[in-house]
Amino acid sequence: MADKMKFALVGAGVIAPQHARAIVANPRAELAAIVDRDEPKARKMAEEFGIPYVYTDIEDMLKQDD
């Protein structure tokens, strides 16, 4: 099977958990990062969904090569 497609959530607002559940449920997808200016909110979602990377600035996330 091909590598999983990596996704990042931009925003940890009201709709974000539904997006996260959809991504996590897809066996060909990986939820790799979340970005939100509210770091505690982003960290809470990261913990809930097993998201390895948390950012408060989208530019910082986009600089990553993995």
CSV table of N, CA and C in Angstrom, one decimal:
chain,number,residue,atom,x,y,z
A,1,MET,N,0.8,-1.2,0.0
A,1,MET,CA,0.0,0.0,0.0
A,1,MET,C,0.9,1.2,0.0
A,2,ALA,N,0.4,2.3,-0.7
A,2,ALA,CA,1.2,3.6,-0.7
A,2,ALA,C,1.2,4.2,0.6
A,3,ASP,N,2.2,5.1,0.8
A,3,ASP,CA,2.3,5.9,2.0
A,3,ASP,C,1.0,6.6,2.3
A,4,LYS,N,0.7,6.9,3.6
A,4,LYS,CA,-0.5,7.6,4.0
A,4,LYS,C,-0.3,9.1,3.6
A,5,MET,N,-1.4,9.7,3.3
A,5,MET,CA,-1.4,11.1,3.0
A,5,MET,C,-1.5,11.8,4.4
A,6,LYS,N,-0.6,12.8,4.6
A,6,LYS,CA,-0.6,13.5,5.9
A,6,LYS,C,-1.5,14.8,5.8
A,7,PHE,N,-2.2,15.0,6.9
A,7,PHE,CA,-3.1,16.2,7.0
A,7,PHE,C,-2.7,17.0,8.2
A,8,ALA,N,-3.0,18.3,8.1
A,8,ALA,CA,-2.9,19.2,9.3
A,8,ALA,C,-4.2,19.9,9.4
A,9,LEU,N,-4.7,20.0,10.6
A,9,LEU,CA,-5.9,20.8,10.9
A,9,LEU,C,-5.5,22.3,11.1
A,10,VAL,N,-6.1,23.2,10.5
A,10,VAL,CA,-5.8,24.6,10.8
A,10,VAL,C,-7.0,25.1,11.5
A,11,GLY,N,-6.8,25.3,12.8
A,11,GLY,CA,-7.9,25.7,13.7
A,11,GLY,C,-8.4,24.6,14.5
A,12,ALA,N,-8.7,24.8,15.8
A,12,ALA,CA,-9.2,23.9,16.8
A,12,ALA,C,-10.5,24.3,17.3
A,13,GLY,N,-11.3,24.8,16.4
A,13,GLY,CA,-12.6,25.3,16.8
A,13,GLY,C,-13.7,24.3,16.8
A,14,VAL,N,-14.9,24.7,16.8
A,14,VAL,CA,-16.1,23.8,17.0
A,14,VAL,C,-16.2,22.7,16.0
A,15,ILE,N,-15.8,22.9,14.7
A,15,ILE,CA,-16.0,21.9,13.7
A,15,ILE,C,-14.7,21.0,13.6
A,16,ALA,N,-13.6,21.4,14.2
A,16,ALA,CA,-12.4,20.7,14.1
A,16,ALA,C,-12.5,19.2,14.5
A,17,PRO,N,-13.2,18.9,15.6
A,17,PRO,CA,-13.3,17.5,16.0
A,17,PRO,C,-13.9,16.6,15.0
A,18,GLN,N,-14.9,17.1,14.2
A,18,GLN,CA,-15.5,16.3,13.2
A,18,GLN,C,-14.5,16.1,12.1
A,19,HIS,N,-13.8,17.1,11.7
A,19,HIS,CA,-12.7,16.9,10.7
A,19,HIS,C,-11.7,15.9,11.1
A,20,ALA,N,-11.3,16.0,12.4
A,20,ALA,CA,-10.3,15.1,12.9
A,20,ALA,C,-10.8,13.6,12.9
A,21,ARG,N,-12.0,13.4,13.3
A,21,ARG,CA,-12.6,12.1,13.3
A,21,ARG,C,-12.6,11.5,11.9
A,22,ALA,N,-12.9,12.3,10.9
A,22,ALA,CA,-13.0,11.8,9.6
A,22,ALA,C,-11.6,11.4,9.1
A,23,ILE,N,-10.6,12.2,9.4
A,23,ILE,CA,-9.3,11.9,8.9
A,23,ILE,C,-8.7,10.7,9.6
A,24,VAL,N,-8.9,10.6,10.9
A,24,VAL,CA,-8.4,9.5,11.7
A,24,VAL,C,-9.1,8.2,11.3
A,25,ALA,N,-10.3,8.2,10.9
A,25,ALA,CA,-11.1,7.0,10.4
A,25,ALA,C,-10.6,6.5,9.1
A,26,ASN,N,-9.9,7.3,8.3
A,26,ASN,CA,-9.5,6.9,7.0
A,26,ASN,C,-8.1,6.2,7.1
A,27,PRO,N,-8.1,4.9,6.7
A,27,PRO,CA,-6.8,4.1,6.9
A,27,PRO,C,-5.7,4.6,6.0
A,28,ARG,N,-6.0,5.5,5.0
A,28,ARG,CA,-5.0,6.0,4.1
A,28,ARG,C,-4.6,7.4,4.4
A,29,ALA,N,-5.0,7.9,5.6
A,29,ALA,CA,-4.7,9.2,6.0
A,29,ALA,C,-4.0,9.2,7.4
A,30,GLU,N,-3.3,10.3,7.6
A,30,GLU,CA,-2.6,10.5,8.9
A,30,GLU,C,-2.8,11.9,9.3
A,31,LEU,N,-3.3,12.1,10.5
A,31,LEU,CA,-3.5,13.5,11.1
A,31,LEU,C,-2.2,13.8,11.8
A,32,ALA,N,-1.3,14.6,11.1
A,32,ALA,CA,0.0,14.8,11.5
A,32,ALA,C,0.2,16.1,12.4
A,33,ALA,N,-0.6,17.1,12.2
A,33,ALA,CA,-0.4,18.3,12.9
A,33,ALA,C,-1.7,19.1,13.1
A,34,ILE,N,-1.7,20.0,14.1
A,34,ILE,CA,-2.8,20.9,14.3
A,34,ILE,C,-2.2,22.3,14.5
A,35,VAL,N,-2.8,23.3,14.0
A,35,VAL,CA,-2.4,24.7,14.2
A,35,VAL,C,-3.5,25.5,14.7
A,36,ASP,N,-3.2,26.2,15.8
A,36,ASP,CA,-4.2,27.2,16.4
A,36,ASP,C,-3.5,28.2,17.2
A,37,ARG,N,-3.9,29.4,17.2
A,37,ARG,CA,-3.3,30.5,18.0
A,37,ARG,C,-3.4,30.2,19.5
A,38,ASP,N,-4.5,29.5,19.9
A,38,ASP,CA,-4.8,29.1,21.3
A,38,ASP,C,-4.1,27.8,21.5
A,39,GLU,N,-2.8,27.8,22.0
A,39,GLU,CA,-2.1,26.6,22.2
A,39,GLU,C,-2.7,25.6,23.1
A,40,PRO,N,-3.3,26.0,24.3
A,40,PRO,CA,-3.9,25.0,25.1
A,40,PRO,C,-5.0,24.2,24.4
A,41,LYS,N,-5.8,24.9,23.6
A,41,LYS,CA,-6.9,24.3,22.8
A,41,LYS,C,-6.3,23.3,21.8
A,42,ALA,N,-5.3,23.7,21.1
A,42,ALA,CA,-4.6,22.8,20.1
A,42,ALA,C,-4.0,21.6,20.8
A,43,ARG,N,-3.4,21.8,22.0
A,43,ARG,CA,-2.8,20.7,22.7
A,43,ARG,C,-3.9,19.7,23.2
A,44,LYS,N,-5.0,20.2,23.6
A,44,LYS,CA,-6.1,19.4,24.0
A,44,LYS,C,-6.6,18.5,22.9
A,45,MET,N,-6.7,19.1,21.7
A,45,MET,CA,-7.2,18.3,20.5
A,45,MET,C,-6.1,17.3,20.1
A,46,ALA,N,-4.8,17.7,20.2
A,46,ALA,CA,-3.7,16.8,19.9
A,46,ALA,C,-3.7,15.6,20.8
A,47,GLU,N,-4.0,15.8,22.0
A,47,GLU,CA,-4.0,14.7,23.0
A,47,GLU,C,-5.2,13.8,22.7
A,48,GLU,N,-6.3,14.4,22.4
A,48,GLU,CA,-7.6,13.6,22.2
A,48,GLU,C,-7.5,12.7,20.9
A,49,PHE,N,-6.8,13.2,19.9
A,49,PHE,CA,-6.8,12.5,18.6
A,49,PHE,C,-5.4,12.0,18.2
A,50,GLY,N,-4.4,12.0,19.2
A,50,GLY,CA,-3.1,11.5,18.9
A,50,GLY,C,-2.3,12.2,17.8
A,51,ILE,N,-2.5,13.5,17.8
A,51,ILE,CA,-1.8,14.4,16.8
A,51,ILE,C,-0.4,14.7,17.3
A,52,PRO,N,0.6,14.3,16.6
A,52,PRO,CA,2.0,14.5,17.1
A,52,PRO,C,2.5,15.9,17.2
A,53,TYR,N,2.1,16.8,16.3
A,53,TYR,CA,2.7,18.1,16.2
A,53,TYR,C,1.7,19.2,16.4
A,54,VAL,N,2.0,20.1,17.3
A,54,VAL,CA,1.1,21.3,17.6
A,54,VAL,C,1.9,22.5,17.3
A,55,TYR,N,1.2,23.4,16.6
A,55,TYR,CA,1.8,24.7,16.2
A,55,TYR,C,0.8,25.8,16.6
A,56,THR,N,1.4,27.0,16.8
A,56,THR,CA,0.6,28.2,17.0
A,56,THR,C,0.7,29.2,15.9
A,57,ASP,N,1.6,28.8,14.9
A,57,ASP,CA,1.8,29.7,13.8
A,57,ASP,C,1.9,28.8,12.5
A,58,ILE,N,1.0,29.1,11.6
A,58,ILE,CA,1.0,28.2,10.4
A,58,ILE,C,2.3,28.3,9.6
A,59,GLU,N,2.9,29.4,9.6
A,59,GLU,CA,4.2,29.5,8.9
A,59,GLU,C,5.3,28.6,9.5
A,60,ASP,N,5.3,28.4,10.8
A,60,ASP,CA,6.2,27.5,11.4
A,60,ASP,C,5.9,26.0,11.0
A,61,MET,N,4.6,25.7,10.9
A,61,MET,CA,4.2,24.4,10.4
A,61,MET,C,4.7,24.1,9.0
A,62,LEU,N,4.4,25.1,8.1
A,62,LEU,CA,4.7,25.0,6.7
A,62,LEU,C,6.2,24.9,6.4
A,63,LYS,N,7.1,25.3,7.4
A,63,LYS,CA,8.5,25.2,7.2
A,63,LYS,C,9.0,23.8,7.4
A,64,GLN,N,8.2,22.9,8.0
A,64,GLN,CA,8.6,21.5,8.3
A,64,GLN,C,8.6,20.7,7.0
A,65,ASP,N,9.6,19.8,6.9
A,65,ASP,CA,9.6,19.1,5.6
A,65,ASP,C,9.0,17.7,5.8
A,66,ASP,N,8.6,17.3,7.0
A,66,ASP,CA,8.0,16.0,7.1
A,66,ASP,C,6.5,16.1,7.3
